[in-house]
PDB file of C-alpha atoms in Angstrom:
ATOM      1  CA  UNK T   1      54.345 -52.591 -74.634  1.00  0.00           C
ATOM      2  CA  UNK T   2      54.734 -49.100 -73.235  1.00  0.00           C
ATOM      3  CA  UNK T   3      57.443 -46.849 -75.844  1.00  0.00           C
ATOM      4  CA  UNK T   4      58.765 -43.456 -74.619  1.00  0.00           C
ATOM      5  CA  UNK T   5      56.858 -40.449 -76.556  1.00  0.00           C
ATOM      6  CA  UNK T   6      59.820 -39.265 -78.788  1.00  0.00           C
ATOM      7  CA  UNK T   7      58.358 -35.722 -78.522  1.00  0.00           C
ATOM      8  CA  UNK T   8      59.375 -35.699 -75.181  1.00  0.00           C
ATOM      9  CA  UNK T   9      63.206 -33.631 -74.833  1.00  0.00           C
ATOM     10  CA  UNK T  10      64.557 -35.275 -72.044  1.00  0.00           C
ATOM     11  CA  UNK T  11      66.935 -32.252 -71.361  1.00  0.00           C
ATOM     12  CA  UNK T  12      63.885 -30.337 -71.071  1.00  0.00           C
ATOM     13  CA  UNK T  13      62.622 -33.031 -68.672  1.00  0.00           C
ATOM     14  CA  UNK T  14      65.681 -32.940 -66.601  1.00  0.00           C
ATOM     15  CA  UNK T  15      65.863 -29.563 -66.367  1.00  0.00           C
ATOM     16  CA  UNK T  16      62.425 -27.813 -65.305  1.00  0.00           C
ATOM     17  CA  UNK T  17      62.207 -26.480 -61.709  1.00  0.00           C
ATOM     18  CA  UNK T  18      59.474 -29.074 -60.452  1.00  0.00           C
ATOM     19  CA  UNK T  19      61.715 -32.089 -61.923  1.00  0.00           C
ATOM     20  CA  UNK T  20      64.568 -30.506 -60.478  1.00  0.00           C
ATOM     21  CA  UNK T  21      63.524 -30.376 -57.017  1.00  0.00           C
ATOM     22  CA  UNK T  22      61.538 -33.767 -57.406  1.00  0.00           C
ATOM     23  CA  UNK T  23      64.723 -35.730 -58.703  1.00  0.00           C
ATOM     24  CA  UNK T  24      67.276 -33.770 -56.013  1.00  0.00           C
ATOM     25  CA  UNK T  25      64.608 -35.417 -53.411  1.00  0.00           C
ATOM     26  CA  UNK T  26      65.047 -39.025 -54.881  1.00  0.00           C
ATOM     27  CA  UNK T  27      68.773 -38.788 -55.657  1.00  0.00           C
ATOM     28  CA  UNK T  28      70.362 -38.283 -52.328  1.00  0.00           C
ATOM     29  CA  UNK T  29      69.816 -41.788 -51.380  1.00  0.00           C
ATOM     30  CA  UNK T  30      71.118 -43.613 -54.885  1.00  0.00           C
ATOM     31  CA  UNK T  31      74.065 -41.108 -54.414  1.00  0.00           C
ATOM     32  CA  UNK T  32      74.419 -42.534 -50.836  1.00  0.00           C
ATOM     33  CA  UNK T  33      74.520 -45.860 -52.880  1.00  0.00           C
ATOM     34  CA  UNK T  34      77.528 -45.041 -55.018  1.00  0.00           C
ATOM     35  CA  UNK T  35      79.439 -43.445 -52.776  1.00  0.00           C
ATOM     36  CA  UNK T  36      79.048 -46.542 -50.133  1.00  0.00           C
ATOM     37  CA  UNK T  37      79.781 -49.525 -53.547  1.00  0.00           C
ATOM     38  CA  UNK T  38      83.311 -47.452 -54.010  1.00  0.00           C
ATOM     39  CA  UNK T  39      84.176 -45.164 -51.124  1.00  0.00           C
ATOM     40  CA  UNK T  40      86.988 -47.218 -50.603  1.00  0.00           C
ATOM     41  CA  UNK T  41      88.312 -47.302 -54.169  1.00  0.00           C
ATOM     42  CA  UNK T  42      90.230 -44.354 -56.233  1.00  0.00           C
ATOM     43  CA  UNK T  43      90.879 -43.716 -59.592  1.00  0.00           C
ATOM     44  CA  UNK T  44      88.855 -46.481 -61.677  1.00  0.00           C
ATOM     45  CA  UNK T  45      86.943 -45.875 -64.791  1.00  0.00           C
ATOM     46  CA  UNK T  46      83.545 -46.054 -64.235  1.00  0.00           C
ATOM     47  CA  UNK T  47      80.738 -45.756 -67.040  1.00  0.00           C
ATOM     48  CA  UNK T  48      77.303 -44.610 -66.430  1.00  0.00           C
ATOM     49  CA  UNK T  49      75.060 -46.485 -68.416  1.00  0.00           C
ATOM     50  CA  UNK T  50      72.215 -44.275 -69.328  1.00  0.00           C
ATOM     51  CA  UNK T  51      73.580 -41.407 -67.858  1.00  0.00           C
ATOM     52  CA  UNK T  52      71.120 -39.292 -68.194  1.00  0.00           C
ATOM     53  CA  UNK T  53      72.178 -35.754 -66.924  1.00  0.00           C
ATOM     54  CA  UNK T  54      74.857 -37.114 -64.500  1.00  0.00           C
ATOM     55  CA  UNK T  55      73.283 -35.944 -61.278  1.00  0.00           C
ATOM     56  CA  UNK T  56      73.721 -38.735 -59.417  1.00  0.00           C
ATOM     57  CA  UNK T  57      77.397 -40.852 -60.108  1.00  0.00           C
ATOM     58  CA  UNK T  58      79.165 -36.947 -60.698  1.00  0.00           C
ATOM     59  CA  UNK T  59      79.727 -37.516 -56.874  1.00  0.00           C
ATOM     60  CA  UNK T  60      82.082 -40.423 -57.803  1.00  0.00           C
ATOM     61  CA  UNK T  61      84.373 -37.502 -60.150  1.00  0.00           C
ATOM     62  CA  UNK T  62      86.746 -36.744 -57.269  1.00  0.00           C
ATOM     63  CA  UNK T  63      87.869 -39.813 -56.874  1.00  0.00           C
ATOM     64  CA  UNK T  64      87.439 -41.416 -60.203  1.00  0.00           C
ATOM     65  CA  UNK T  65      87.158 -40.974 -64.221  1.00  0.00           C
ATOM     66  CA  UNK T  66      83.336 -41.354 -64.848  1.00  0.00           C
ATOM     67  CA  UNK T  67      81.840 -41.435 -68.127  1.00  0.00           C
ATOM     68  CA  UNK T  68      78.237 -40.996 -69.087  1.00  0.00           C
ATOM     69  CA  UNK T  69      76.439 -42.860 -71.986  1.00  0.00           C
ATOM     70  CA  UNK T  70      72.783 -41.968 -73.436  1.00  0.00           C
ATOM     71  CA  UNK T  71      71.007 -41.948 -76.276  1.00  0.00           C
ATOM     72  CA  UNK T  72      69.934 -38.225 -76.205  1.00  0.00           C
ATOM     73  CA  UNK T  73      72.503 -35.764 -77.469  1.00  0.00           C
ATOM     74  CA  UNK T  74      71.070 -32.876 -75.506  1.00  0.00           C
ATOM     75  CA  UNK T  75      71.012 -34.456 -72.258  1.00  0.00           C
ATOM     76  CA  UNK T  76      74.596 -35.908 -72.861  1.00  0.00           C
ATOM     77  CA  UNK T  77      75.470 -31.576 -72.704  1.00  0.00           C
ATOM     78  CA  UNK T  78      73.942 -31.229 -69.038  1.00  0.00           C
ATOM     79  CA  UNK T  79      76.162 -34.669 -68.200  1.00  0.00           C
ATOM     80  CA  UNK T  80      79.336 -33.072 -69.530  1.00  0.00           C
ATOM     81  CA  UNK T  81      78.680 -30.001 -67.211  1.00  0.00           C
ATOM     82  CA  UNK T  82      78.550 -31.934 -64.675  1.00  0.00           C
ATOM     83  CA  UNK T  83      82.196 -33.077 -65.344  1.00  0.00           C
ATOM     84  CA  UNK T  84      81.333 -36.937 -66.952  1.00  0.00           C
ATOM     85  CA  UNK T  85      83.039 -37.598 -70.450  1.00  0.00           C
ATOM     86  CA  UNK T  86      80.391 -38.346 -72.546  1.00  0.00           C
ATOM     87  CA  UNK T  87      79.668 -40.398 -75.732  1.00  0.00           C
ATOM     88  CA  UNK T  88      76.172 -40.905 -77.540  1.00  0.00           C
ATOM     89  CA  UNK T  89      75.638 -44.770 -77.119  1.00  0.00           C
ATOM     90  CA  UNK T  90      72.840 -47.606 -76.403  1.00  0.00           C
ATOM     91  CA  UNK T  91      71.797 -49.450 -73.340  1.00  0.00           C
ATOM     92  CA  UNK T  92      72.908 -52.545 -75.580  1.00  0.00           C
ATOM     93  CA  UNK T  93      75.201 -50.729 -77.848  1.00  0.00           C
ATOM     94  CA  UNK T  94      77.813 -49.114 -75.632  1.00  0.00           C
ATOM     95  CA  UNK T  95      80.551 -47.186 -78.168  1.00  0.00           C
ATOM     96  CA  UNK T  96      83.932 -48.765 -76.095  1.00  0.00           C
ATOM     97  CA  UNK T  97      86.053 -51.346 -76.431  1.00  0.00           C
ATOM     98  CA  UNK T  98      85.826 -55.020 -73.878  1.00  0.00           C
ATOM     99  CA  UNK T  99      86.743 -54.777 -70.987  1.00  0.00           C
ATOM    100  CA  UNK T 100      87.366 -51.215 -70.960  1.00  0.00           C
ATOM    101  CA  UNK T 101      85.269 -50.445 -67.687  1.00  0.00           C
ATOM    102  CA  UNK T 102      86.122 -51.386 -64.060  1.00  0.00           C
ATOM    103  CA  UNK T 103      82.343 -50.911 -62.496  1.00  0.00           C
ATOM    104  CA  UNK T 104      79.055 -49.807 -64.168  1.00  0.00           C
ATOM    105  CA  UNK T 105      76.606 -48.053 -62.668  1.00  0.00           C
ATOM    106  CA  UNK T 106      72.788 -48.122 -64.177  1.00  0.00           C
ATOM    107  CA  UNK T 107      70.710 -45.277 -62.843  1.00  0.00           C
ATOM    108  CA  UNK T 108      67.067 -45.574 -63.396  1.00  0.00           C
ATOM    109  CA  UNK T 109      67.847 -46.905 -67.007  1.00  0.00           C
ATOM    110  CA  UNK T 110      67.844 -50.739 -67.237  1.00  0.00           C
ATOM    111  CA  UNK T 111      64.040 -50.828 -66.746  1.00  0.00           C
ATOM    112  CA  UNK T 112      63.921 -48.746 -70.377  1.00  0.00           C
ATOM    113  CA  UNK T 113      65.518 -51.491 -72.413  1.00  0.00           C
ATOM    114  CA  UNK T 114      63.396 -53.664 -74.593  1.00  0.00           C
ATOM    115  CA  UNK T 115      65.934 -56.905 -74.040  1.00  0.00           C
ATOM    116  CA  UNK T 116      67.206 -57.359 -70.675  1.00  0.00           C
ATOM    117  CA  UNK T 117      69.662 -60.361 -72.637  1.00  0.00           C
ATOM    118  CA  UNK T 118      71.387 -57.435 -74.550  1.00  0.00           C
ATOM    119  CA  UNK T 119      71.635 -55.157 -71.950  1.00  0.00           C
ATOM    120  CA  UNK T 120      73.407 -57.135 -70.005  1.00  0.00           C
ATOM    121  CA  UNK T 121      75.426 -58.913 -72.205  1.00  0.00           C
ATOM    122  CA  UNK T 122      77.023 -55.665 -73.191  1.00  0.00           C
ATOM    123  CA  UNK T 123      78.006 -54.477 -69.733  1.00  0.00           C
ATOM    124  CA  UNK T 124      78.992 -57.770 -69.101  1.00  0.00           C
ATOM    125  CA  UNK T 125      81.695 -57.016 -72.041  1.00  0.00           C
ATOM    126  CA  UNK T 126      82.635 -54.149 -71.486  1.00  0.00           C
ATOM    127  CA  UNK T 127      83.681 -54.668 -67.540  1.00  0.00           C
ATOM    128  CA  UNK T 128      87.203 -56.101 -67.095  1.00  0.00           C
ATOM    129  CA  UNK T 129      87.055 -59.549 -65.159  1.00  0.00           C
ATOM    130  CA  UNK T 130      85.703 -59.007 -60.955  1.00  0.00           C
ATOM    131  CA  UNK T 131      84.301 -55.812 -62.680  1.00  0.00           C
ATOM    132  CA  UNK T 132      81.579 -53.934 -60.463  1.00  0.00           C
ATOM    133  CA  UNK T 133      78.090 -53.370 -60.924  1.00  0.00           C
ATOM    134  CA  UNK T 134      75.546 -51.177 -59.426  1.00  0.00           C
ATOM    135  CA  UNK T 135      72.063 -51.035 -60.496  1.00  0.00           C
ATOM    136  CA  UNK T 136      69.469 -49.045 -59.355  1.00  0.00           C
ATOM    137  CA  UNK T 137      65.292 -49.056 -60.595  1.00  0.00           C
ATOM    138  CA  UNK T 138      62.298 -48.643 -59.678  1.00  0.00           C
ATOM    139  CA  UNK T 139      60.914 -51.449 -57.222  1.00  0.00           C
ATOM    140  CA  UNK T 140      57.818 -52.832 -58.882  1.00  0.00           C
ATOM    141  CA  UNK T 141      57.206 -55.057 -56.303  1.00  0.00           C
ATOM    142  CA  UNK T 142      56.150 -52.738 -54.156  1.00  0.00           C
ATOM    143  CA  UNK T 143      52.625 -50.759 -54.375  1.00  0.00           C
ATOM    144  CA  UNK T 144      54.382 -47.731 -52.959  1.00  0.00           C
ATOM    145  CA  UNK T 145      56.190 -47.579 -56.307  1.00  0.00           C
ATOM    146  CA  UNK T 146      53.347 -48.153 -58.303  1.00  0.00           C
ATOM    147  CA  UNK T 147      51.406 -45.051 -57.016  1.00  0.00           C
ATOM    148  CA  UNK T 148      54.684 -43.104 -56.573  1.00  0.00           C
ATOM    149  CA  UNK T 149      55.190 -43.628 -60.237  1.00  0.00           C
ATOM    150  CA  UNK T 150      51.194 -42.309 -61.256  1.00  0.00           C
ATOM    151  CA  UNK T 151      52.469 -38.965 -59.283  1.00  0.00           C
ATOM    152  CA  UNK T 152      55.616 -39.062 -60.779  1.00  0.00           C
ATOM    153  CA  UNK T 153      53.706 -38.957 -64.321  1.00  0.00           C
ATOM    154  CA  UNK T 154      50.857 -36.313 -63.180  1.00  0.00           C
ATOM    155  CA  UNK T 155      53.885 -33.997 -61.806  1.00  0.00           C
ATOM    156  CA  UNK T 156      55.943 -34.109 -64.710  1.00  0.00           C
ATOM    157  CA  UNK T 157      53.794 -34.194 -67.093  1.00  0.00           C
ATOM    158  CA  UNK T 158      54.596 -37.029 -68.803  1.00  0.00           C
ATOM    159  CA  UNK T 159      52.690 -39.268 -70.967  1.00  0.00           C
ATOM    160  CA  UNK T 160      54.114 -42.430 -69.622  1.00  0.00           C
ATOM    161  CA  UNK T 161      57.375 -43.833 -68.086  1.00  0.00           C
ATOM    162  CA  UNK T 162      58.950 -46.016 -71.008  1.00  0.00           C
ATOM    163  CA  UNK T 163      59.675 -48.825 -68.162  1.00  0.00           C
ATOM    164  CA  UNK T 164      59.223 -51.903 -70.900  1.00  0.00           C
ATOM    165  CA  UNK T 165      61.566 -53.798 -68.328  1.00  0.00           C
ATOM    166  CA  UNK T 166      60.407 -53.539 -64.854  1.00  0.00           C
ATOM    167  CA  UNK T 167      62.048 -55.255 -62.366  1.00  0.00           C
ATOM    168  CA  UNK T 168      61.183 -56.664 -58.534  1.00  0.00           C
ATOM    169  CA  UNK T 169      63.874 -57.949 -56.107  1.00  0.00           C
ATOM    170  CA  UNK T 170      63.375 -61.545 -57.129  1.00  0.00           C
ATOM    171  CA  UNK T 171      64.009 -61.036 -60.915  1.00  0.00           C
ATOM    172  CA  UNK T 172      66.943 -58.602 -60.646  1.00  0.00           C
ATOM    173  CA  UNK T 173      68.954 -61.020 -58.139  1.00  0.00           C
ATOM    174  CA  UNK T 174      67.969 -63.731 -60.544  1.00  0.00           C
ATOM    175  CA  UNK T 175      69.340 -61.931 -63.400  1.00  0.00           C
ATOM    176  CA  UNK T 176      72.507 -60.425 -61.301  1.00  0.00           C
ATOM    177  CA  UNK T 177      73.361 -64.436 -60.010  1.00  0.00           C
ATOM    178  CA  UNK T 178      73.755 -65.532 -63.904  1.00  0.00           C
ATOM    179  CA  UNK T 179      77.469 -63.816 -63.923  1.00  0.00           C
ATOM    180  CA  UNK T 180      77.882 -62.534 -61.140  1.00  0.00           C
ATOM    181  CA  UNK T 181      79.185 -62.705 -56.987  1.00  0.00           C
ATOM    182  CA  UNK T 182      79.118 -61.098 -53.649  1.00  0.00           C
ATOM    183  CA  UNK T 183      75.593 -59.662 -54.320  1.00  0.00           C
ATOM    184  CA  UNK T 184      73.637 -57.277 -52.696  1.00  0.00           C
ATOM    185  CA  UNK T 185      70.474 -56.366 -52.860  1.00  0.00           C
ATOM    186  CA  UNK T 186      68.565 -53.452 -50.677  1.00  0.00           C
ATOM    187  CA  UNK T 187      65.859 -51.019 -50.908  1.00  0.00           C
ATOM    188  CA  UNK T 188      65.720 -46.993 -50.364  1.00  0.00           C
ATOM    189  CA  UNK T 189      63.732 -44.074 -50.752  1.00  0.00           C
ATOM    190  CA  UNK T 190      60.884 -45.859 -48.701  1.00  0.00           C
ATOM    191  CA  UNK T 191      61.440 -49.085 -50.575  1.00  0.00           C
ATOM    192  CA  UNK T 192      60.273 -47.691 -53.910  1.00  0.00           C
ATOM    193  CA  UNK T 193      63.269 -48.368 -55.475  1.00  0.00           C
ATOM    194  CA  UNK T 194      65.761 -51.526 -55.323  1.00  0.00           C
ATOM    195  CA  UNK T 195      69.289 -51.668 -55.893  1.00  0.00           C
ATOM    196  CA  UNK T 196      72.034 -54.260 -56.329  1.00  0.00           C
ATOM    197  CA  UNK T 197      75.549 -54.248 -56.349  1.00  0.00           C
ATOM    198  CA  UNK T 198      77.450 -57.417 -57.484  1.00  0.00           C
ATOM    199  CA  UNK T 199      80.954 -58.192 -59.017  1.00  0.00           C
ATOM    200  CA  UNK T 200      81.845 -59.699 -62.469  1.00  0.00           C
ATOM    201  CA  UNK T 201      83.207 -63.497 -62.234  1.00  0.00           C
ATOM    202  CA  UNK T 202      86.233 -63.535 -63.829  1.00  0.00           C
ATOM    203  CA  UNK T 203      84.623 -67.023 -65.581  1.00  0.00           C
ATOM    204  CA  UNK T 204      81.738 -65.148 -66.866  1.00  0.00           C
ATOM    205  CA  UNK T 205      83.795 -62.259 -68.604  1.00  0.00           C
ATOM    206  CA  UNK T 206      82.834 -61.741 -72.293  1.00  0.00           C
TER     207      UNK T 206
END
């Protein structure tokens, strides 16, 4: 099992000039994504699970409250400049209360978890009942994704990518149907990644 090199600073990651340019490339389209699940939709709390730096759902802060959870401290500062409230939280340990969330968005961060079960049993309780949820990762059913990810590693010079969970379209719809409705699954940035946007039934609410 592949684990993320700990001596690798993620806000340093996020930040250098090649990454920059590399992720502003990839983003556009998973911001496209967000914007289309709640365009129509104002003022709902929203939680970015795995924030990250909060370069892709900060296009949702106009219109809604957003906050940004991660396990990296440092990072967490780059998200909070870029207008999410942060807190310093797991993929499976998120530091709010049930039901506290109307939509989560996971942005290139459910394929780090090492239990899929735990991840999402704890978005699962923390979305109110019909909560949304919009996942996006990396599409390893597709070979384009498999090389992409070899030059991903080679340009930013890290060791590996700390995907433990990897996903295709068939497993993440088959995880998504378990509690959830009205799902939707596409592809974008030349099919290399896979999204899916679904809504919490009420039944199914922790």
């Amino acid at each position: 099992m592949m684990r993320i090199d700990k001596s690798q600073k993620f806000d340093q990651y996020y930040s250098s000039l090649t990454n920059r340019f590399l992720f502003r490339w990839v983003d556009h389209a998973k911001r496209s994504v967000l914007a289309t699940a709640f365009g129509e939709r104002a003022g709902i709390k929203i939680l970015d699970l795995g924030c990250g730096a909060g370069a892709v759902s900060n296009i949702l802060i106009p219109r809604h409250r957003v906050f940004g959870v991660d396990h990296d401290a440092g990072i967490l500062e780059q998200a909070k400049a870029n207008g999410l409230e942060t807190a310093v939280g797991a993929l499976d340990a998120v530091p709010f209360e049930d039901g506290f969330f109307d939509a989560v968005v996971m942005i290139d961060s459910i394929e780090h978890v090492p239990s899929r079960e735990r991840a999402f049993s704890e978005v699962k309780r923390v979305l109110r009942p019909d909560g949304a949820l919009v996942l996006i990762t990396p599409a390893y059913d597709n070979p384009l994704w498999n090389l992409g990810e070899w030059f991903g590693l080679l340009a930013s010079g890290r060791k590996e990518s700390g995907h433990v969970s990897p996903f295709t379209a068939e497993s993440l719809r088959f995880f998504l149907a378990r509690d959830y409705s009205d799902i939707q699954i596409g592809r974008l940035n030349f099919t290399m990644w896979l999204y899916g946007v679904a809504r919490l039934q009420a039944s199914k609410a922790a």
